[in-house]
Short mmCIF file of C-alpha atoms in Angstrom, two decimals:
data_model
loop_
_atom_site.label_atom_id
_atom_site.label_comp_id
_atom_site.label_asym_id
_atom_site.label_seq_id
_atom_site.Cartn_x
_atom_site.Cartn_y
_atom_site.Cartn_z
CA MET W 1 -8.17 -43.49 -50.54
CA SER W 2 -5.18 -41.46 -49.54
CA GLY W 3 -7.26 -38.27 -49.77
CA SER W 4 -9.86 -39.51 -47.32
CA GLU W 5 -7.10 -40.71 -44.99
CA GLY W 6 -5.51 -37.25 -45.21
CA LYS W 7 -8.79 -35.57 -44.37
CA LYS W 8 -9.29 -37.90 -41.43
CA GLY W 9 -5.75 -37.10 -40.26
CA SER W 10 -6.28 -33.36 -40.46
CA SER W 11 -9.66 -33.52 -38.74
CA SER W 12 -8.21 -35.67 -35.95
CA GLY W 13 -5.37 -33.13 -35.63
CA VAL W 14 -7.88 -30.33 -35.29
CA MET W 15 -9.80 -32.33 -32.71
CA GLU W 16 -6.63 -32.97 -30.79
CA TRP W 17 -5.79 -29.28 -30.85
CA ILE W 18 -9.28 -28.39 -29.64
CA GLY W 19 -9.01 -30.99 -26.90
CA SER W 20 -5.64 -29.69 -25.72
CA ALA W 21 -6.95 -26.14 -25.80
CA CYS W 22 -9.92 -27.13 -23.65
CA ARG W 23 -7.66 -28.95 -21.21
CA PHE W 24 -5.41 -25.87 -21.05
CA ALA W 25 -8.37 -23.57 -20.45
CA THR W 26 -9.78 -25.69 -17.66
CA ASP W 27 -6.54 -26.67 -15.91
CA ARG W 28 -6.54 -24.51 -12.79
CA ASN W 29 -3.08 -25.66 -11.80
CA ASP W 30 -1.43 -24.38 -14.98
CA PHE W 31 0.53 -21.19 -14.28
CA ARG W 32 0.40 -19.93 -17.86
CA ARG W 33 -3.31 -20.49 -18.05
CA ASN W 34 -3.89 -18.63 -14.79
CA LEU W 35 -1.61 -15.86 -16.00
CA LEU W 36 -3.62 -15.37 -19.18
CA VAL W 37 -6.93 -15.50 -17.33
CA ASN W 38 -5.79 -12.94 -14.78
CA LEU W 39 -4.36 -10.66 -17.44
CA GLY W 40 -7.74 -10.75 -19.13
CA LEU W 41 -9.45 -9.99 -15.84
CA PHE W 42 -7.07 -7.08 -15.27
CA ALA W 43 -7.84 -5.67 -18.70
CA ALA W 44 -11.55 -6.08 -18.07
CA GLY W 45 -11.22 -4.33 -14.72
CA VAL W 46 -9.39 -1.41 -16.28
CA TRP W 47 -12.08 -1.16 -18.97
CA VAL W 48 -14.82 -1.16 -16.33
CA ALA W 49 -13.00 1.49 -14.30
CA ARG W 50 -12.58 3.76 -17.28
CA ASN W 51 -15.98 3.34 -18.85
CA LEU W 52 -18.54 2.37 -16.24
CA SER W 53 -17.66 4.58 -13.30
CA ASP W 54 -19.07 7.91 -14.37
CA PHE W 55 -22.03 8.22 -12.06
CA ASP W 56 -22.69 10.74 -9.33
CA LEU W 57 -24.12 9.34 -6.12
CA MET W 58 -25.01 12.75 -4.70
CA SER W 59 -26.99 13.91 -7.71
CA PRO W 60 -30.69 14.54 -7.06
CA GLN W 61 -33.00 11.68 -7.87
CA PRO W 62 -35.23 12.11 -10.93
CA VAL W 63 -38.81 13.05 -10.10
CA THR W 64 -41.17 10.24 -11.20
CA MET Y 1 -3.72 18.31 5.80
CA MET Y 2 -4.52 14.70 6.16
CA GLU Y 3 -8.10 14.01 7.17
CA LEU Y 4 -8.48 12.46 10.55
CA GLN Y 5 -10.77 9.84 9.08
CA GLU Y 6 -7.94 8.71 6.88
CA ILE Y 7 -5.41 8.40 9.58
CA GLY Y 8 -7.46 7.81 12.64
CA GLY Y 9 -9.09 4.69 11.39
CA PRO Y 10 -9.14 1.66 13.59
CA PHE Y 11 -6.12 0.10 12.00
CA SER Y 12 -3.82 3.03 11.60
CA THR Y 13 -2.44 3.94 14.97
CA THR Y 14 0.64 1.76 14.77
CA VAL Y 15 3.57 1.84 12.46
CA THR Y 16 6.58 -0.03 11.26
CA ASP Y 17 6.21 -2.42 8.43
CA VAL Y 18 9.75 -3.60 8.19
CA VAL Y 19 11.97 -5.76 6.13
CA VAL Y 20 11.27 -9.40 6.72
CA ASN Y 21 11.80 -11.53 3.68
CA PHE Y 22 15.48 -11.96 3.20
CA ALA Y 23 16.24 -11.85 6.86
CA GLY Y 24 14.25 -15.05 7.10
CA VAL Y 25 12.20 -13.77 9.98
CA GLN Y 26 8.53 -14.59 10.06
CA LEU Y 27 6.87 -11.94 12.11
CA PRO Y 28 3.65 -12.79 13.90
CA LEU Y 29 1.05 -11.24 11.72
CA ASP Y 30 -1.28 -8.78 13.32
CA PRO Y 31 -3.96 -8.59 10.67
CA TYR Y 32 -4.79 -5.02 11.55
CA ARG Y 33 -1.26 -3.73 11.60
CA GLN Y 34 0.86 -5.94 9.43
CA HIS Y 35 -1.64 -6.07 6.65
CA SER Y 36 -2.18 -2.39 6.85
CA ARG Y 37 -1.63 -0.73 3.57
CA LYS Y 38 -0.99 2.53 5.31
CA THR Y 39 1.16 3.63 8.04
CA PHE Y 40 0.01 6.89 9.47
CA PHE Y 41 1.41 9.46 11.69
CA LEU Y 42 -1.38 10.87 13.73
CA SER Y 43 -2.44 14.38 13.09
CA LEU Y 44 -2.07 16.57 16.13
CA LEU Y 45 -4.68 19.00 14.92
CA GLN Y 46 -7.19 18.19 17.62
CA SER Y 47 -8.56 21.59 18.33
CA GLN Y 48 -7.76 25.19 17.84
CA SER Y 49 -6.39 25.43 21.34
CA MET Y 50 -3.76 22.84 20.53
CA GLY Y 51 -2.41 24.55 17.46
CA SER Y 52 -2.07 23.16 14.03
CA VAL Y 53 1.12 21.16 13.93
CA LEU Y 54 0.86 18.16 11.70
CA ALA Y 55 3.05 15.12 11.89
CA ALA Y 56 4.77 14.03 8.73
CA ALA Y 57 2.29 11.72 7.17
CA SER Y 58 3.40 8.73 5.22
CA SER Y 59 2.15 5.40 4.31
CA SER Y 60 3.79 2.21 3.42
CA PRO Y 61 3.06 -0.77 1.21
CA ALA Y 62 1.97 -3.95 2.92
CA PRO Y 63 4.90 -6.04 4.03
CA ALA Y 64 5.74 -8.83 1.66
CA ALA Y 65 5.49 -11.57 4.23
CA ALA Y 66 6.59 -15.00 3.15
CA GLY Y 67 3.73 -16.78 1.54
CA GLY Y 68 1.54 -13.73 1.83
CA SER Y 69 -0.55 -12.51 -1.01
CA GLN Y 70 0.37 -8.90 -0.56
CA GLY Y 71 3.27 -7.49 -2.46
CA VAL Y 72 5.53 -9.45 -4.73
CA PRO Y 73 7.29 -12.28 -2.93
CA GLY Y 74 10.99 -12.03 -3.08
CA LEU Y 75 11.03 -8.25 -3.07
CA VAL Y 76 11.68 -6.56 0.18
CA SER Y 77 9.09 -4.04 1.26
CA VAL Y 78 10.62 -1.28 3.23
CA PRO Y 79 8.78 0.44 6.04
CA PRO Y 80 6.75 3.57 5.65
CA GLY Y 81 8.02 5.92 3.02
CA PHE Y 82 8.02 9.67 3.19
CA THR Y 83 5.70 12.19 1.76
CA MET Y 84 6.71 15.65 0.83
CA PRO Y 85 4.97 18.35 -1.08
CA SER Y 86 5.79 17.76 -4.73
CA VAL Y 87 8.21 20.18 -6.26
CA SER Y 88 6.17 22.57 -8.33
CA SER Y 89 7.31 23.68 -11.73
CA VAL Y 90 8.97 27.02 -12.09
CA PRO Y 91 6.21 29.51 -12.96
CA ALA Y 92 6.41 30.62 -16.58
CA THR Y 93 7.56 34.15 -17.15
CA SER Y 94 5.45 36.51 -19.18
CA GLY Y 95 6.05 37.89 -22.62
CA SER Y 96 8.57 36.46 -25.00
CA ASP Y 97 9.93 34.12 -22.40
CA GLN Y 98 6.61 32.30 -22.13
CA GLN Y 99 7.26 29.70 -24.80
CA THR Y 100 10.82 29.24 -23.74
CA ALA Y 101 9.76 28.74 -20.16
CA ASP Y 102 7.10 26.22 -21.19
CA ALA Y 103 9.54 24.28 -23.30
CA GLU Y 104 12.13 24.22 -20.55
CA SER Y 105 9.76 23.77 -17.55
CA PRO Y 106 11.47 21.40 -15.16
CA LEU Y 107 10.11 17.93 -14.59
CA PRO Y 108 8.38 17.36 -11.28
CA ASN Y 109 9.82 15.22 -8.56
CA PRO Y 110 8.30 11.76 -9.07
CA GLY Y 111 7.89 10.91 -5.39
CA THR Y 112 9.25 7.81 -3.79
CA TYR Y 113 9.52 4.31 -5.20
CA GLU Y 114 7.29 2.78 -2.53
CA GLU Y 115 4.45 5.18 -3.21
CA CYS Y 116 4.00 4.28 -6.85
CA HIS Y 117 1.47 1.52 -6.17
CA ARG Y 118 0.05 3.12 -3.05
CA LYS Y 119 -2.76 5.09 -4.60
CA CYS Y 120 -4.31 1.88 -5.90
CA LYS Y 121 -3.62 -0.14 -2.79
CA ASP Y 122 -5.29 2.46 -0.58
CA VAL Y 123 -8.58 1.85 -2.34
CA PHE Y 124 -8.79 -1.73 -1.12
CA PRO Y 125 -10.33 -2.57 2.26
CA LEU Y 126 -8.32 -4.07 5.07
CA GLN Y 127 -9.23 -7.40 6.58
CA MET Y 128 -10.76 -7.05 9.99
CA ASP Y 129 -10.90 -9.65 12.71
CA GLY Y 130 -12.41 -9.51 16.15
CA VAL Y 131 -12.98 -6.35 18.07
CA ARG Y 132 -10.75 -3.33 18.32
CA LEU Y 133 -11.11 -0.30 20.52
CA VAL Y 134 -8.82 2.66 19.89
CA VAL Y 135 -8.61 5.79 21.99
CA ASN Y 136 -6.51 8.67 20.67
CA LYS Y 137 -5.58 11.57 22.86
CA GLY Y 138 -3.56 14.60 21.97
CA LEU Y 139 -1.67 15.91 24.94
CA SER Y 140 -0.03 18.90 23.33
CA ASN Y 141 0.88 20.43 20.00
CA HIS Y 142 3.71 17.96 19.69
CA PHE Y 143 2.66 14.85 21.53
CA GLN Y 144 -0.14 12.34 21.12
CA VAL Y 145 -0.85 8.97 22.69
CA SER Y 146 -3.15 6.13 21.78
CA HIS Y 147 -4.54 3.12 23.57
CA THR Y 148 -5.60 0.08 21.61
CA VAL Y 149 -7.41 -2.94 22.95
CA THR Y 150 -7.71 -5.86 20.57
CA LEU Y 151 -9.83 -8.95 20.96
CA SER Y 152 -9.12 -11.41 18.20
CA THR Y 153 -9.60 -15.07 17.39
CA LEU Y 154 -6.86 -15.30 14.76
CA SER Y 155 -4.12 -13.40 16.53
CA ASP Y 156 -3.26 -12.59 20.11
CA SER Y 157 -5.57 -10.32 22.03
CA GLY Y 158 -4.00 -7.60 24.06
CA TYR Y 159 -3.34 -3.99 24.76
CA ARG Y 160 -1.06 -1.68 22.88
CA PHE Y 161 0.15 1.74 23.90
CA GLY Y 162 1.31 4.12 21.20
CA SER Y 163 2.83 7.55 21.23
CA THR Y 164 3.81 10.11 18.63
CA TYR Y 165 6.08 13.08 18.98
CA VAL Y 166 6.45 15.74 16.32
CA GLY Y 167 9.24 18.26 16.53
CA SER Y 168 9.34 21.94 15.81
CA LYS Y 169 11.35 22.01 12.61
CA GLN Y 170 8.63 22.77 10.10
CA THR Y 171 9.65 22.09 6.53
CA GLY Y 172 6.29 22.55 4.91
CA PRO Y 173 2.67 23.37 5.56
CA ALA Y 174 1.93 19.80 6.56
CA GLU Y 175 5.25 18.48 7.77
CA SER Y 176 7.36 18.92 10.83
CA PHE Y 177 10.42 17.08 11.99
CA PRO Y 178 11.71 15.12 13.74
CA VAL Y 179 8.95 12.57 14.09
CA LEU Y 180 9.17 9.85 16.71
CA VAL Y 181 6.55 7.12 16.67
CA GLY Y 182 6.45 4.11 18.91
CA ASP Y 183 4.13 1.56 20.33
CA MET Y 184 4.44 -1.30 22.75
CA ASP Y 185 2.07 -4.12 23.56
CA ASN Y 186 1.40 -5.88 26.81
CA THR Y 187 4.06 -8.53 26.09
CA GLY Y 188 6.75 -5.90 25.75
CA SER Y 189 7.10 -6.00 21.97
CA LEU Y 190 8.15 -2.64 20.65
CA ASN Y 191 7.82 -0.90 17.31
CA ALA Y 192 9.59 2.41 16.95
CA GLN Y 193 10.51 4.81 14.18
CA ILE Y 194 12.45 8.02 14.01
CA ILE Y 195 12.16 10.21 10.93
CA HIS Y 196 14.18 13.33 10.48
CA GLN Y 197 14.81 15.78 7.70
CA LEU Y 198 18.57 16.21 7.65
CA THR Y 199 18.67 18.77 4.85
CA THR Y 200 16.14 20.18 2.44
CA ALA Y 201 16.63 17.20 0.16
CA VAL Y 202 17.81 14.43 2.47
CA ARG Y 203 15.58 12.55 4.83
CA SER Y 204 16.52 9.69 7.10
CA LYS Y 205 14.58 7.10 9.01
CA ILE Y 206 15.43 4.48 11.60
CA ALA Y 207 13.00 1.70 12.44
CA ILE Y 208 13.20 -0.95 15.12
CA GLN Y 209 10.94 -3.85 15.90
CA THR Y 210 11.24 -6.23 18.81
CA GLN Y 211 9.41 -9.34 19.95
CA GLN Y 212 9.40 -8.97 23.68
CA HIS Y 213 13.08 -8.55 24.52
CA LYS Y 214 14.52 -9.77 21.24
CA PHE Y 215 15.31 -7.47 18.33
CA VAL Y 216 13.84 -8.91 15.16
CA ASN Y 217 14.12 -6.01 12.75
CA TRP Y 218 16.25 -2.91 12.61
CA GLN Y 219 16.84 -0.77 9.62
CA CYS Y 220 17.95 2.60 8.41
CA ASP Y 221 16.76 4.58 5.40
CA LEU Y 222 18.35 7.48 3.61
CA GLU Y 223 16.43 9.28 0.90
CA TYR Y 224 17.53 12.03 -1.43
CA ARG Y 225 14.99 14.05 -3.40
CA GLY Y 226 16.39 15.81 -6.42
CA GLU Y 227 14.63 18.16 -8.74
CA ASN Y 228 13.26 15.42 -10.96
CA PHE Y 229 14.40 12.22 -9.33
CA THR Y 230 14.37 10.41 -6.03
CA SER Y 231 16.93 7.96 -4.77
CA ALA Y 232 16.91 5.98 -1.55
CA VAL Y 233 19.09 3.44 0.19
CA THR Y 234 17.89 1.13 2.92
CA LEU Y 235 20.06 -0.98 5.16
CA GLY Y 236 18.09 -3.77 6.77
CA ASN Y 237 19.09 -5.96 9.71
CA PRO Y 238 22.81 -5.38 9.38
CA ASP Y 239 24.83 -7.74 11.51
CA ILE Y 240 28.56 -7.21 11.28
CA LEU Y 241 29.39 -10.11 13.58
CA VAL Y 242 27.44 -12.68 11.60
CA GLY Y 243 28.04 -11.01 8.27
CA SER Y 244 24.43 -10.71 7.20
CA GLY Y 245 22.18 -7.95 6.08
CA ILE Y 246 20.04 -6.50 3.34
CA ILE Y 247 20.66 -3.49 1.17
CA VAL Y 248 17.88 -2.01 -0.93
CA ALA Y 249 18.48 0.75 -3.42
CA HIS Y 250 15.72 2.67 -5.19
CA TYR Y 251 15.85 5.17 -7.99
CA LEU Y 252 12.95 6.92 -9.67
CA GLN Y 253 13.31 9.44 -12.48
CA SER Y 254 10.74 11.66 -14.15
CA ILE Y 255 10.97 11.19 -17.90
CA THR Y 256 8.03 13.38 -18.82
CA PRO Y 257 5.57 15.24 -16.60
CA GLY Y 258 3.40 12.12 -16.63
CA LEU Y 259 5.91 9.31 -17.00
CA ALA Y 260 8.32 8.16 -14.34
CA MET Y 261 10.62 5.20 -14.52
CA GLY Y 262 12.88 3.63 -12.00
CA GLY Y 263 14.39 0.54 -10.58
CA GLU Y 264 15.05 -1.36 -7.42
CA LEU Y 265 18.05 -3.42 -6.41
CA VAL Y 266 17.90 -5.72 -3.42
CA TYR Y 267 21.04 -7.42 -2.19
CA HIS Y 268 20.88 -9.83 0.68
CA ARG Y 269 23.63 -11.71 2.41
CA ARG Y 270 23.71 -14.45 5.00
CA PRO Y 271 26.48 -16.82 6.03
CA GLY Y 272 26.83 -19.16 3.12
CA GLU Y 273 24.29 -17.39 0.95
CA GLU Y 274 23.95 -14.18 -0.93
CA GLY Y 275 21.90 -12.94 -3.79
CA ALA Y 276 20.42 -9.97 -5.55
CA VAL Y 277 17.05 -9.19 -7.04
CA THR Y 278 16.35 -6.35 -9.41
CA SER Y 279 13.13 -4.92 -10.69
CA LEU Y 280 12.09 -2.12 -12.98
CA LEU Y 281 9.17 0.22 -12.50
CA GLY Y 282 7.22 2.44 -14.82
CA ARG Y 283 4.43 4.76 -13.81
CA TYR Y 284 2.19 6.91 -15.98
CA THR Y 285 -0.01 9.54 -14.42
CA GLY Y 286 -2.95 10.81 -16.40
CA GLU Y 287 -5.57 13.39 -15.66
CA ASN Y 288 -7.54 11.16 -13.32
CA TYR Y 289 -5.68 7.88 -13.36
CA VAL Y 290 -2.37 6.33 -12.47
CA ALA Y 291 -1.04 3.18 -14.10
CA THR Y 292 2.01 1.49 -12.63
CA LEU Y 293 3.93 -1.60 -13.65
CA THR Y 294 6.73 -3.34 -11.82
CA LEU Y 295 8.68 -6.13 -13.51
CA GLY Y 296 11.35 -8.15 -11.86
CA GLY Y 297 12.86 -11.55 -11.47
CA ALA Y 298 10.38 -12.39 -8.75
CA GLY Y 299 7.34 -11.53 -10.82
CA ALA Y 300 5.18 -8.73 -12.03
CA HIS Y 301 2.92 -6.24 -10.31
CA ALA Y 302 0.56 -3.94 -12.17
CA THR Y 303 -1.91 -1.48 -10.69
CA TYR Y 304 -4.40 0.87 -12.21
CA TYR Y 305 -5.99 3.62 -10.16
CA HIS Y 306 -8.90 5.60 -11.52
CA LYS Y 307 -10.62 8.52 -9.83
CA ALA Y 308 -14.09 8.63 -11.35
CA ASN Y 309 -15.22 11.59 -9.26
CA ASP Y 310 -14.86 13.01 -5.77
CA GLN Y 311 -16.85 10.13 -4.32
CA LEU Y 312 -15.74 7.11 -6.29
CA GLN Y 313 -12.25 5.73 -6.72
CA ILE Y 314 -11.45 2.42 -8.37
CA GLY Y 315 -8.39 0.25 -8.21
CA VAL Y 316 -7.42 -2.78 -10.25
CA GLU Y 317 -4.40 -4.83 -9.28
CA PHE Y 318 -2.57 -7.69 -10.95
CA GLU Y 319 0.14 -9.72 -9.25
CA ALA Y 320 2.15 -12.59 -10.63
CA SER Y 321 4.79 -14.43 -8.67
CA THR Y 322 7.20 -16.74 -10.44
CA ARG Y 323 8.40 -18.11 -7.14
CA MET Y 324 4.96 -18.99 -5.84
CA GLN Y 325 3.72 -19.82 -9.37
CA ASP Y 326 0.59 -17.87 -8.62
CA THR Y 327 -1.30 -14.99 -10.16
CA THR Y 328 -4.02 -12.83 -8.68
CA THR Y 329 -6.22 -10.06 -9.96
CA SER Y 330 -8.15 -7.82 -7.60
CA PHE Y 331 -10.78 -5.19 -8.19
CA GLY Y 332 -11.55 -2.66 -5.50
CA TYR Y 333 -13.50 0.50 -5.11
CA GLN Y 334 -13.91 3.22 -2.52
CA LEU Y 335 -16.99 5.31 -1.91
CA ASP Y 336 -16.39 8.45 0.10
CA LEU Y 337 -19.46 10.39 1.17
CA PRO Y 338 -18.30 13.16 3.50
CA LYS Y 339 -21.82 14.56 3.74
CA ALA Y 340 -22.91 11.27 5.21
CA ASN Y 341 -19.65 10.83 7.15
CA LEU Y 342 -19.28 7.50 5.43
CA LEU Y 343 -16.40 5.65 3.86
CA PHE Y 344 -17.09 2.34 2.13
CA LYS Y 345 -14.57 0.06 0.50
CA GLY Y 346 -15.22 -3.14 -1.38
CA THR Y 347 -13.13 -5.70 -3.18
CA VAL Y 348 -13.40 -8.89 -5.20
CA ASP Y 349 -10.52 -10.91 -6.54
CA SER Y 350 -9.73 -13.91 -8.68
CA ASN Y 351 -9.35 -16.18 -5.67
CA TRP Y 352 -13.08 -15.86 -5.06
CA VAL Y 353 -12.56 -13.56 -2.08
CA VAL Y 354 -15.13 -10.85 -1.53
CA GLY Y 355 -14.72 -8.25 1.17
CA ALA Y 356 -15.89 -4.88 2.32
CA THR Y 357 -15.43 -2.39 5.13
CA ILE Y 358 -17.52 0.55 6.19
CA GLU Y 359 -16.44 3.43 8.41
CA LYS Y 360 -18.97 5.82 9.81
CA LYS Y 361 -18.39 8.86 11.94
CA LEU Y 362 -20.96 9.06 14.67
CA LEU Y 363 -21.15 12.81 14.93
CA PRO Y 364 -21.42 14.84 17.12
CA LEU Y 365 -19.59 12.24 19.23
CA PRO Y 366 -15.88 11.86 18.50
CA LEU Y 367 -16.52 8.27 17.50
CA THR Y 368 -15.78 6.34 14.35
CA LEU Y 369 -17.40 2.97 13.88
CA ALA Y 370 -15.87 0.42 11.53
CA LEU Y 371 -17.33 -2.85 10.31
CA GLY Y 372 -15.73 -5.28 7.96
CA ALA Y 373 -16.22 -8.73 6.54
CA PHE Y 374 -14.35 -10.97 4.13
CA LEU Y 375 -15.62 -14.15 2.51
CA ASN Y 376 -13.44 -16.70 0.82
CA HIS Y 377 -15.85 -18.67 -1.29
CA ARG Y 378 -13.28 -21.12 -2.54
CA LYS Y 379 -12.11 -22.12 0.94
CA ASN Y 380 -15.53 -21.49 2.49
CA LYS Y 381 -14.13 -19.18 5.14
CA PHE Y 382 -15.61 -16.08 6.68
CA GLN Y 383 -13.96 -13.35 8.71
CA CYS Y 384 -15.52 -10.25 10.18
CA GLY Y 385 -14.47 -7.52 12.52
CA PHE Y 386 -15.72 -4.51 14.37
CA GLY Y 387 -13.89 -1.47 15.63
CA VAL Y 388 -14.50 1.76 17.47
CA THR Y 389 -12.14 4.70 17.43
CA ILE Y 390 -12.48 7.48 19.96
CA GLY Y 391 -10.72 10.74 19.33
#
C-alpha cells in the first residue's frame, strides 16, 4: 500500500516537473527563458556561419 | 582607401552619433542617420585632377537611444571613433636573432573600444524609410559638400546640407587632419565634428549637436594609442553651472596577438543623482573571424563576425538587457559582388523581423540606387525605402 502510494507520489512529481518545464519553455514573458532561447539561437547562428558559408557565388556553373 | 560605395551610400553623408542616455535627452530619431551603424567621412578622391587626399574615415556604433534595440541600454555610445593604420609588428631580424625577435615581437595595437563590435554590426542592413536623394560634390582636394533631400512618413521630411573639410597634415596613407564635418537641415539643426591629431599617439574630437537654436549635445574626446593598448576619455554634456555631465573612460589592451581585453567606465552626474556603470570587453580575432563579448551591469552583448570569402560575410549578434528585461539575437549577412556592382545585406532576428537592403551602382552613370524593406511579422508592420546617391 505504501509502495504504490510512493510510486504515485513520484510519478506525480515527475509530471509536475514536466508541466513546469513546459510552462517555462512556452512562457514568452519569462526573461530567463528568453535568455536561454536566444543563447541557443546565437550558438546556432555561429555554427551556421562557421560551417555552412563556404560557397563561392562567382564560381562557374556546372555544365549539365 | 575606403571604397566610395561604402561611404557614399544613401545613409552615410551625415555624422555625429552623440551621447544621449545619461543626459536624459531624447533626440528625434532620423532613421537614416541615427540608426546608422557607420559614420563616414567622405572620400575626396573624386578624380585624378582633384588629387588623392582622403578624409580620416571612421565609423561609430549606433547610438544607444532610450528604449532602442541597438546597443546595450544604460551604456553610453560615444560618437564616431577613430581609425588609424594598425601598428605593425617590428620585422624580425635575420640569423640568430630570428627566434628572439619572434618571441619578443610586440603586440599589435588593439584599436579602439568602440570598434570592437563594429565589424559585425556593419554586416547588418540599415532600416530605410521613404525616399532619399543625395548629391555629393567635391569642390577641391580638401573640401566636399553634399545635399540631401529626404521624404519620409516616419520622420520629418526636409533638406540637409553637409560639408567636409580635410586638412593638409597627412599622418598616413589614408588619413589627413584636421577633419571638420558638419551638416545642417532646413530647420537650423546642426551637427558638427572636429577631429584632429594632436601628436602621433593622441587624437582629439569635439562634437556638437543642436536642435534648431538649442544645444542638445556637446562632447569632447581624447584618445591615446600606445604600442599595445588604447585608452580614451570622453566628456559628454558638461555643465558646470548645473553640475551635470558624463565621463566615459575606455581602455583596451592586447593580451596576445589575437586576444584583446578591456573595460569601460561611465560616470554620470545630475543634480540630485549620480551613478556609474562599468563593463568588461573581450575580443578574439581569428584567421577569418572576430568574436567579441561585452559584459556589464546593464547587460551583455556578444557578436560573432565571420568572413566566409571575399563575397560573403556573416554576423551573429546577441544582446541582453537587464534593465529592459529583454534579449535579442540577430543573424545578418552581406553579399558583395563588385563585378556586378552590387551590395546586398539581409537580416533576421528573434523578434520576427526580417529585412534586407540592396545597393546597385548604375554605371557608367555616377549613380547608386538603394532599396530596402523591413517586415516585423510579430507586429505586422512593414517599412520600405528607396534612395539615390549621385556622386
